[in-house]
Amino acid sequence: MKDKRLYRLLAMLFAFALVAAACGGDSADDSGDAAGDDDQAVDADTEDEVVSAGDEAEGDVDTEVEESSDVAVAGGELIVGLEAEIVGMRPWEDTCGSPCYNVFVTVYDKLMESTEDGSYEGWLFESIAPNEDFTSWVGVLRQGVTFHNGKDLTAQSIADMFPIQQAGSQSQSQIAASNLANVEATGDYEVTYTLSQSNAAFPAYLSRAQLGMVWDAEAAADPDAFNEAPVGTGPFAFESRDLDNETILVRNPDYWMTDENGVQLPYLDKISFRPIPDEGTRLDATLSGTTNVAHTLRQNTIRDGRSARDDDGAEITMYEFQGNNTGGGMFNVLVPPFDDLRVRQGMVKLNSQEQVIEALGGTGISLPATQWFSPDSPWYSEKVAAAYPSFDFEGGKALLEEYVNDPERSDGKAVGEKLEAELSCPPDPTLIAAMQVLQQTLEQTELIELNMTNYDQQTHINYALGADNGFVGSHGAHCWRFSDDNDPSTTINPAVAPPTAEIAEAAGLPGVVSPLNFANYFDGDVFGAAIGAISTDDFDERYALYESIMLKIAEENPIWYSGHTATALITDDNVMGVTSWKLPSGSLGAGMPNAEGRWQQVWLAP
Amino acid sequence: MGLFIAKRLLRLVATVFAVTLLTFLMTSLLPGDPAVAVLGAEGVQNEELLLQVREDLGLDEPLPVRYVSWLGDALTGDLGESYINSGQSVSDTIGDRFPVTAQLAIMAILIAIVLALPLGVLGAYHQSKWPDTASSAVVQVALSVPNFITGIFLIWLFAVQLEWLPASNWNRMSNGLGANLKTAILPATALATTQMAIFSRLVRSDMIATLQENFILAAKAKGLSNKFVLLRHALRPSSLSLMTIVGINFGALLGGTVVIETLFAIPGLGFRLINAISQRDIMVIQGITVFVAVVYVLINTLVDLFYVAIDPRIRRS
């Protein structure tokens, strides 16, 4: 009997060891360390790594974009593990996030590209210039560029794309957002874009997939066939796609671009993309040599990657990027109790960003956010950072108390009755942990009953979109992400435009409705500033206008922020050129924003 | 016998019909609009386009009409087209994915049997002695650790630490059997551990019962070696219920590889199903769910018929 117990105990210990080995980080050095010592070490690290809003990001959480003096070596194959499979290969039709963008930039060249300083320069366009009021833009294509099927790229190729883009579900919205009315070939290599209204930021739209990527319109006439065999002018030509397993692209031998030493690009012979949805497996695939690159948009993976590199000596390089993309949430300001400023302000004051970031696993990785721009963005404003409410339990509680005791409270409840609110996030364990932090703090006030709900990503978006109720949505407090590294107009302008037909009508803007204003917050002055910011190309003027919008948001709190989104490309040590790629003009490129690599100038060190 | 088979087949048809109806209803009840999933949050800005996509997808029809239309097509083998990956037939998707999932399931079952038989026999022969306790401990561990945890452990050990095997993705048979097996062995082993534990327990208990039978005593009395008695006389009668459970579990594995396929990024039915769910690709969800259910029901029916064929008592009853 005793023997049996002993063996059972041993079995349980073995099982526990197996689970612990599988679940635990790779970093722990167990040799002789007492558990208490380990705990202290973790706490100390956490304290050291807290970064405050407004801290200089460079060096802490960003990999610097810089020129490289290394001489590139041609040849070799690169395997990239992506977060998700891409929907399709048609830029005008298929939704395209960060994983997809990595694949698209290998097949398709863009007309414009973003530089290290956030400005835009020509890629396939040698030059582009507006008329005086920014209602017309004339771009001149570079010559000698051919599609993968051997056809020459001309201005007519760009004009021929337009009717397909007008019907494409993805391009169509960008055409509307950019005010684009017509595209015409006004010379062999001269393209004229006519806009319905001014848009000084129009080149930004030519740097993204929907309007900026160039493909053969003739081949695209059969969209299903095109999806199986896409034709662009990019550095790699499509070879095969095994859905959910691997997409393989091979070097385009006729690619037009050379590096500054005259070596024809791309350097690599072949590049493969593999969707690996599990974050741990994707990192392990790179650590084990199954892939050369792991793409991630998750703080936990960045933390694990750092740990593998620093503690286990893994020979990997972390290309980290702290972008403008900001996590947090929004209030549906058309529904009680979020239609009341006191509730929104109170809840924002009760949001401890540091605790939320810690719950998200982002301590030392993500910066707390106060606006749609990260501290190293040219659009970042110290004034906004100072204006955004910091954590203040008593202040937040007082505001909620005022609402709860108001006989005219908007939710119709009796004076003194707790207010009820819904907080919803996608069912990600880290997001749920962050929600629990917020819930705990809010419920400590004893003034609010918070119902937490989790729906899958698509349902989460659908509830906020409200396609069936005039775009009001059926959300309350809703986890969300804001902003990106494109020109501010591309994300801010639709987010502050009239959210419903009724509001547009009341504001004297009939027909100007933006379903992308998910918080449903509308202010005539804010929208006016957004319009003003695309009517001039003067940076200082535009900066002041977007700063005024951010200040208003910090004051009216239709949204709240947790931290900036950290993203990374985690590579083998011999993968070079990720941050040092250049535009045809010689300007340094934007690096790897949102973990989107530019693979034509990446090479493998021997 | 004929009547029994007819009854079973009738029950099979009724079950499959119920499965299609339930699957259709449940996927239709999922919150959200598939047309919005197709267009994306940005594409939905154009209401005309939204209505057009709904019409193209047949979503403007009443639910019963959609069901009857879908069922009619399904009976001819046409499970519709993916909403998201346009132009891709669901039947083709299943045709591409099923061999991958089936291979994983077959390999998992084989690995499980190969490991379970010696463990079960060892436990039964040395009942209540240390080899039995040790094998029970192994079985206990295999039962209590979820297979995705085993998968993570296998990746860590064989891919990251030893660098013997790839951590993810799939080499198709067309790339060579060796390359294929290299990508299949870890996920199949992860799937096999729980099966191995179940099989081993079954073999052990059946064999303990068999070893009490008179014919075993007679074989031993004849002076036959223990090994001979175990393998030639005891193992076969102890394997009947194992064969039954293998059949049933194979069917269950076809629908149960979702987590392991996602963990290892293997392009099987489970991985596609998960992607389809997250993309609201309802035709793919319906098609795969119904296919897996039909295969499961078919396998169960075959197991029932197999039982009848080998056991006259069931036939008579």
Coordinates of N, CA, C and O in Angstrom, one line a residue, chain A residues 3-4 7 11 14-15 18-19 21-23 26 85-88 90 93-95 167 169-170 172-174 210 224 227-228 241-245 274-278 281 284-285 287-288 290-291 456 458-459 461-463 465 467-468 471 514-516 518, chain B residues 31-33 36-47 49-50 54 84-88 97 128 130 133 137 140-141 144-145 149 152-153 155-156 159-160 163 165-172 262-267 271-272 275 277-280:
Chain A
D3 N 3.9 1.4 -1.0 CA 4.5 1.5 -2.3 C 3.7 2.2 -3.3 O 4.1 3.0 -4.1
K4 N 2.4 1.8 -3.3 CA 1.4 2.4 -4.3 C 1.4 3.9 -4.1 O 1.4 4.6 -5.1
Y7 N 4.5 5.5 -5.5 CA 4.5 5.6 -7.0 C 3.5 6.6 -7.5 O 3.8 7.3 -8.5
A11 N 4.4 9.7 -9.8 CA 3.7 10.0 -11.0 C 3.2 11.4 -11.1 O 3.3 12.1 -12.1
F14 N 6.0 13.7 -11.6 CA 6.4 13.7 -13.0 C 5.5 14.5 -13.9 O 5.9 15.3 -14.8
A15 N 4.2 14.3 -13.7 CA 3.2 15.0 -14.5 C 3.4 16.5 -14.3 O 3.3 17.3 -15.2
L18 N 6.3 17.8 -16.1 CA 6.1 17.8 -17.5 C 5.3 19.1 -17.8 O 5.6 19.8 -18.8
V19 N 4.2 19.4 -17.1 CA 3.4 20.6 -17.3 C 4.3 21.8 -17.1 O 4.2 22.8 -17.9
A21 N 7.5 22.2 -17.3 CA 8.5 22.4 -18.3 C 7.8 22.9 -19.6 O 8.4 23.8 -20.3
A22 N 6.6 22.5 -19.8 CA 6.0 22.9 -21.1 C 5.4 24.3 -20.9 O 5.5 25.1 -21.9
C23 N 4.9 24.6 -19.8 CA 4.2 26.0 -19.6 C 5.2 27.1 -19.2 O 5.0 28.2 -19.5
D26 N 11.5 29.8 -20.7 CA 12.7 29.1 -20.9 C 13.8 29.7 -20.1 O 14.9 29.2 -20.0
E85 N -2.8 33.5 -41.6 CA -2.9 33.3 -43.1 C -3.5 34.5 -43.7 O -4.4 35.2 -43.1
I86 N -3.1 34.9 -44.9 CA -3.7 36.0 -45.5 C -5.0 35.6 -46.2 O -5.2 34.5 -46.6
V87 N -5.9 36.6 -46.3 CA -7.2 36.2 -46.9 C -7.1 35.9 -48.4 O -7.7 35.0 -48.9
G88 N -6.4 36.8 -49.1 CA -6.3 36.6 -50.6 C -5.2 37.4 -51.1 O -4.5 38.2 -50.3
R90 N -5.5 39.8 -53.6 CA -6.0 40.9 -54.4 C -6.1 42.2 -53.5 O -7.0 42.3 -52.7
E93 N -9.4 43.9 -53.2 CA -10.6 43.2 -52.7 C -10.4 42.5 -51.3 O -11.4 42.4 -50.6
D94 N -9.2 42.1 -51.0 CA -9.0 41.3 -49.8 C -8.5 42.2 -48.7 O -7.6 43.0 -48.8
T95 N -9.1 42.0 -47.5 CA -8.7 42.7 -46.3 C -7.2 42.4 -46.0 O -6.8 41.2 -46.2
A167 N -14.7 49.1 -57.9 CA -15.6 48.0 -57.5 C -15.1 47.1 -56.4 O -15.9 46.4 -55.8
S169 N -14.0 45.9 -52.8 CA -14.5 46.2 -51.4 C -13.5 46.9 -50.6 O -13.9 47.7 -49.8
Q170 N -12.2 46.7 -50.8 CA -11.2 47.4 -49.9 C -10.8 48.7 -50.5 O -10.7 49.7 -49.8
Q172 N -12.5 50.6 -52.6 CA -13.6 51.5 -52.7 C -13.7 52.5 -51.5 O -13.9 53.7 -51.7
S173 N -13.5 51.9 -50.3 CA -13.5 52.8 -49.1 C -12.4 53.8 -49.1 O -12.5 54.9 -48.7
Q174 N -11.2 53.3 -49.6 CA -10.1 54.2 -49.7 C -10.2 55.3 -50.7 O -9.8 56.4 -50.5
Q210 N -4.4 49.2 -50.8 CA -5.7 49.3 -51.5 C -5.5 50.2 -52.8 O -6.1 49.9 -53.8
D224 N -10.6 35.4 -59.6 CA -10.3 34.2 -59.0 C -9.0 33.6 -59.5 O -8.2 33.1 -58.7
N227 N -6.2 35.5 -58.1 CA -5.9 35.1 -56.7 C -5.0 33.9 -56.6 O -4.2 33.8 -55.7
E228 N -5.1 33.1 -57.6 CA -4.2 31.9 -57.7 C -2.8 32.2 -58.3 O -1.9 31.5 -58.1
R241 N 0.9 28.6 -53.6 CA 0.2 28.9 -52.3 C -0.5 27.7 -51.8 O -1.4 27.2 -52.5
D242 N -0.1 27.2 -50.7 CA -0.8 26.0 -50.1 C -1.5 26.7 -48.9 O -0.9 26.9 -47.8
L243 N -2.8 26.9 -49.0 CA -3.5 27.7 -48.0 C -3.3 27.1 -46.6 O -3.4 25.9 -46.4
D244 N -3.1 28.0 -45.7 CA -2.8 27.7 -44.2 C -1.5 26.9 -44.0 O -1.3 26.5 -42.9
N245 N -0.7 26.8 -45.0 CA 0.6 26.1 -44.8 C 1.8 26.9 -45.3 O 2.7 27.2 -44.5
R274 N 4.8 31.3 -43.8 CA 4.0 30.3 -43.2 C 3.2 30.8 -42.1 O 3.7 31.4 -41.2
P275 N 1.9 30.6 -42.2 CA 1.0 31.1 -41.1 C 1.2 30.1 -39.9 O 1.0 28.9 -40.0
I276 N 1.6 30.7 -38.7 CA 1.7 29.9 -37.5 C 1.0 30.7 -36.4 O 1.5 31.6 -35.8
P277 N -0.3 30.3 -36.2 CA -1.1 31.2 -35.3 C -0.7 31.2 -33.9 O -0.9 32.2 -33.2
D278 N -0.2 30.1 -33.4 CA 0.2 30.0 -32.0 C 1.5 30.8 -31.8 O 2.5 30.6 -32.4
T281 N 4.6 28.7 -30.6 CA 5.1 27.9 -31.7 C 5.9 28.7 -32.7 O 6.9 28.3 -33.2
D284 N 9.1 29.5 -31.2 CA 9.9 28.3 -31.2 C 10.4 27.9 -32.6 O 11.5 27.3 -32.7
A285 N 9.6 28.1 -33.6 CA 10.0 27.8 -34.9 C 11.2 28.5 -35.3 O 12.1 28.0 -36.0
L287 N 13.4 29.9 -33.1 CA 14.5 29.4 -32.2 C 15.1 28.1 -32.7 O 16.3 27.8 -32.4
S288 N 14.2 27.3 -33.3 CA 14.7 25.9 -33.7 C 15.3 25.9 -35.1 O 15.7 24.8 -35.5
T290 N 13.4 26.2 -37.7 CA 12.3 25.8 -38.7 C 12.0 27.0 -39.6 O 11.8 26.9 -40.8
T291 N 12.0 28.2 -39.0 CA 11.8 29.4 -39.8 C 13.0 30.4 -39.5 O 13.7 30.2 -38.5
D456 N -15.8 36.9 -30.1 CA -14.7 36.7 -31.0 C -14.5 38.0 -31.8 O -15.4 38.9 -31.8
Q458 N -14.5 39.1 -34.8 CA -15.5 39.5 -35.8 C -16.8 40.1 -35.2 O -17.3 41.1 -35.6
T459 N -17.3 39.3 -34.2 CA -18.5 39.8 -33.5 C -18.2 41.1 -32.8 O -19.1 42.0 -32.8
I461 N -16.2 43.4 -33.6 CA -16.2 44.5 -34.6 C -17.6 44.8 -35.0 O -18.0 46.0 -35.1
N462 N -18.4 43.7 -35.3 CA -19.7 43.9 -35.8 C -20.6 44.7 -34.8 O -21.4 45.6 -35.1
Y463 N -20.4 44.4 -33.5 CA -21.2 45.1 -32.4 C -20.8 46.6 -32.4 O -21.7 47.5 -32.2
L465 N -19.6 48.2 -35.0 CA -20.0 48.8 -36.3 C -21.4 49.2 -36.4 O -21.8 50.3 -36.9
A467 N -23.9 47.8 -38.4 CA -24.4 47.9 -39.7 C -25.9 47.9 -39.8 O -26.5 48.4 -40.8
D468 N -26.6 47.3 -38.8 CA -28.0 47.2 -38.8 C -28.8 48.2 -38.0 O -30.0 48.3 -38.0
F471 N -25.3 52.4 -37.9 CA -24.0 52.6 -37.4 C -23.8 53.1 -36.0 O -22.8 53.7 -35.6
S514 N -19.6 58.5 -41.5 CA -18.5 57.6 -41.3 C -18.7 56.4 -40.4 O -18.7 56.7 -39.1
P515 N -19.0 55.2 -40.9 CA -19.1 54.1 -39.9 C -17.9 53.8 -39.1 O -18.0 53.1 -38.1
L516 N -16.8 54.4 -39.5 CA -15.5 54.2 -38.8 C -15.4 55.1 -37.6 O -14.4 55.0 -36.8
F518 N -16.4 54.8 -34.5 CA -17.0 53.8 -33.7 C -17.5 54.3 -32.3 O -18.4 53.8 -31.8
Chain B
P31 N -23.6 35.5 -33.9 CA -23.8 36.9 -34.0 C -23.0 37.5 -35.2 O -21.9 37.0 -35.5
G32 N -23.5 38.6 -35.7 CA -22.7 39.2 -36.8 C -23.1 38.8 -38.2 O -23.8 37.9 -38.4
D33 N -22.7 39.7 -39.1 CA -23.1 39.6 -40.5 C -22.0 39.1 -41.3 O -20.9 39.7 -41.4
V36 N -20.4 41.5 -43.6 CA -19.5 42.5 -43.0 C -18.1 41.8 -42.9 O -17.0 42.5 -43.1
A37 N -18.1 40.5 -42.6 CA -16.8 39.8 -42.5 C -16.1 39.8 -43.9 O -14.9 40.0 -44.0
V38 N -16.9 39.7 -44.9 CA -16.3 39.7 -46.3 C -15.8 41.1 -46.6 O -14.7 41.2 -47.2
L39 N -16.5 42.1 -46.3 CA -16.1 43.4 -46.7 C -15.1 44.1 -45.8 O -14.3 44.9 -46.2
G40 N -15.1 43.6 -44.5 CA -14.2 44.3 -43.5 C -14.8 45.6 -43.1 O -15.8 46.1 -43.7
A41 N -14.3 46.1 -41.9 CA -14.9 47.3 -41.3 C -14.9 48.5 -42.3 O -15.8 49.3 -42.3
E42 N -13.8 48.5 -43.1 CA -13.7 49.7 -44.0 C -14.6 49.5 -45.2 O -15.3 50.5 -45.7
G43 N -14.7 48.3 -45.7 CA -15.5 48.1 -46.9 C -17.0 48.3 -46.7 O -17.7 48.5 -47.6
V44 N -17.4 48.2 -45.4 CA -18.8 48.2 -45.1 C -19.4 49.6 -45.2 O -20.6 49.9 -45.1
Q45 N -18.5 50.6 -45.4 CA -19.0 52.0 -45.5 C -20.0 52.2 -46.6 O -20.8 53.1 -46.5
N46 N -19.9 51.4 -47.6 CA -20.9 51.5 -48.7 C -22.1 50.6 -48.5 O -21.9 49.4 -48.7
E47 N -23.2 51.1 -48.2 CA -24.4 50.3 -47.9 C -24.8 49.5 -49.1 O -25.3 48.4 -49.0
L49 N -23.0 48.3 -51.5 CA -22.1 47.2 -51.6 C -22.5 46.1 -50.6 O -22.5 44.9 -50.9
L50 N -22.8 46.5 -49.4 CA -23.2 45.6 -48.3 C -24.4 44.8 -48.7 O -24.4 43.5 -48.6
R54 N -24.6 40.7 -49.5 CA -25.7 39.9 -48.9 C -26.5 39.1 -49.9 O -26.7 37.9 -49.8
I84 N -15.1 33.9 -47.8 CA -13.9 34.8 -47.7 C -12.9 34.5 -48.8 O -12.4 35.5 -49.4
N85 N -12.5 33.2 -49.0 CA -11.6 32.9 -50.1 C -12.4 32.6 -51.3 O -12.7 31.5 -51.7
S86 N -12.8 33.7 -52.0 CA -13.8 33.6 -53.1 C -13.3 32.6 -54.2 O -12.1 32.6 -54.5
G87 N -14.2 31.9 -54.7 CA -13.8 31.0 -55.8 C -13.4 29.6 -55.3 O -13.2 28.7 -56.0
Q88 N -13.2 29.5 -53.9 CA -12.8 28.2 -53.4 C -13.9 27.3 -52.9 O -14.7 27.7 -52.0
R97 N -7.9 19.0 -47.3 CA -7.5 18.9 -45.8 C -7.7 17.5 -45.2 O -7.0 17.2 -44.3
S128 N -0.6 -5.3 -9.7 CA -0.3 -4.9 -8.3 C 1.1 -5.0 -7.9 O 1.5 -4.8 -6.8
W130 N 5.3 -3.7 -9.0 CA 5.9 -2.4 -9.4 C 5.8 -2.1 -10.9 O 5.6 -1.0 -11.2
T133 N 2.4 -0.7 -11.3 CA 2.3 0.7 -10.7 C 3.0 1.7 -11.6 O 2.5 2.8 -11.8
A137 N 1.4 4.7 -13.6 CA 1.8 6.1 -13.4 C 2.0 6.8 -14.7 O 1.6 8.0 -14.9
Q140 N -1.4 7.6 -16.0 CA -2.0 8.7 -15.3 C -1.5 10.0 -15.8 O -2.2 10.9 -16.0
V141 N -0.1 10.1 -16.0 CA 0.4 11.3 -16.6 C -0.2 11.6 -17.9 O -0.6 12.7 -18.2
S144 N -3.7 12.9 -17.7 CA -4.0 14.1 -17.0 C -3.4 15.3 -17.7 O -3.8 16.5 -17.4
V145 N -2.4 15.1 -18.6 CA -1.8 16.3 -19.3 C -2.6 16.5 -20.6 O -2.6 15.6 -21.4
I149 N -0.6 20.6 -24.2 CA 0.6 20.8 -23.3 C 1.7 19.8 -23.7 O 2.9 20.2 -23.8
I152 N 3.3 21.3 -26.8 CA 4.3 22.4 -26.4 C 5.6 21.8 -25.9 O 6.7 22.2 -26.3
F153 N 5.4 20.7 -25.1 CA 6.6 20.1 -24.5 C 7.4 19.4 -25.6 O 8.7 19.5 -25.7
I155 N 7.6 20.2 -28.8 CA 8.2 21.2 -29.6 C 9.5 21.7 -28.9 O 10.5 21.9 -29.5
W156 N 9.3 22.0 -27.6 CA 10.4 22.5 -26.8 C 11.6 21.5 -26.8 O 12.7 21.9 -27.1
A159 N 12.3 20.2 -31.1 CA 12.6 21.2 -32.1 C 13.6 22.2 -31.5 O 14.7 22.4 -32.1
V160 N 13.3 22.8 -30.3 CA 14.1 23.9 -29.8 C 15.4 23.4 -29.2 O 16.5 23.9 -29.5
E163 N 16.8 20.1 -31.8 CA 16.7 20.5 -33.2 C 16.7 19.3 -34.1 O 17.3 19.3 -35.2
L165 N 13.6 17.9 -35.1 CA 12.4 17.9 -35.9 C 11.9 19.4 -36.0 O 12.2 20.2 -35.2
P166 N 11.2 19.7 -37.1 CA 10.6 21.0 -37.2 C 9.5 21.3 -36.2 O 8.8 20.4 -35.8
A167 N 9.4 22.6 -35.9 CA 8.5 23.0 -34.8 C 7.1 23.2 -35.4 O 6.1 23.1 -34.6
S168 N 7.0 23.4 -36.7 CA 5.6 23.7 -37.2 C 5.5 23.4 -38.7 O 6.5 23.0 -39.3
N169 N 4.3 23.5 -39.2 CA 3.9 23.4 -40.6 C 4.0 22.0 -41.1 O 4.3 21.0 -40.3
W170 N 3.8 21.8 -42.3 CA 3.5 20.5 -42.9 C 4.2 20.3 -44.2 O 4.1 21.1 -45.1
N171 N 4.8 19.2 -44.4 CA 5.4 18.8 -45.7 C 4.4 17.8 -46.3 O 4.2 16.7 -45.7
R172 N 3.9 18.1 -47.4 CA 3.0 17.1 -48.1 C 3.7 15.9 -48.6 O 4.9 15.9 -48.8
T262 N -3.8 23.6 -34.9 CA -3.5 25.0 -34.7 C -2.2 25.3 -34.1 O -1.4 26.1 -34.5
L263 N -1.9 24.4 -33.0 CA -0.6 24.6 -32.3 C 0.6 24.4 -33.3 O 1.5 25.2 -33.3
F264 N 0.5 23.3 -34.1 CA 1.6 23.0 -35.0 C 1.4 23.6 -36.4 O 2.3 23.4 -37.3
A265 N 0.4 24.5 -36.6 CA 0.1 25.1 -37.9 C 0.1 24.1 -39.0 O 0.8 24.1 -40.0
I266 N -0.8 23.1 -38.9 CA -0.9 22.0 -39.8 C -2.2 22.2 -40.6 O -3.3 22.4 -40.0
P267 N -2.1 22.2 -42.0 CA -3.3 22.6 -42.8 C -4.3 21.5 -42.9 O -4.6 21.0 -44.0
F271 N -7.6 23.1 -38.5 CA -7.0 24.4 -38.6 C -7.9 25.3 -39.5 O -8.1 26.5 -39.3
R272 N -8.4 24.7 -40.6 CA -9.3 25.5 -41.5 C -10.6 25.9 -40.8 O -11.1 27.0 -41.0
N275 N -9.9 28.9 -38.5 CA -9.8 30.1 -39.3 C -11.2 30.5 -39.9 O -11.5 31.7 -39.9
I277 N -14.1 29.9 -38.5 CA -14.9 30.5 -37.4 C -14.5 31.9 -37.2 O -15.3 32.8 -37.0
S278 N -13.2 32.2 -37.1 CA -12.7 33.6 -36.8 C -13.1 34.5 -38.0 O -13.2 35.7 -37.8
Q279 N -13.2 34.0 -39.2 CA -13.5 34.8 -40.3 C -15.0 34.9 -40.7 O -15.4 35.4 -41.7
R280 N -15.8 34.2 -39.9 CA -17.3 34.0 -40.1 C -17.5 33.5 -41.5 O -18.4 33.9 -42.3

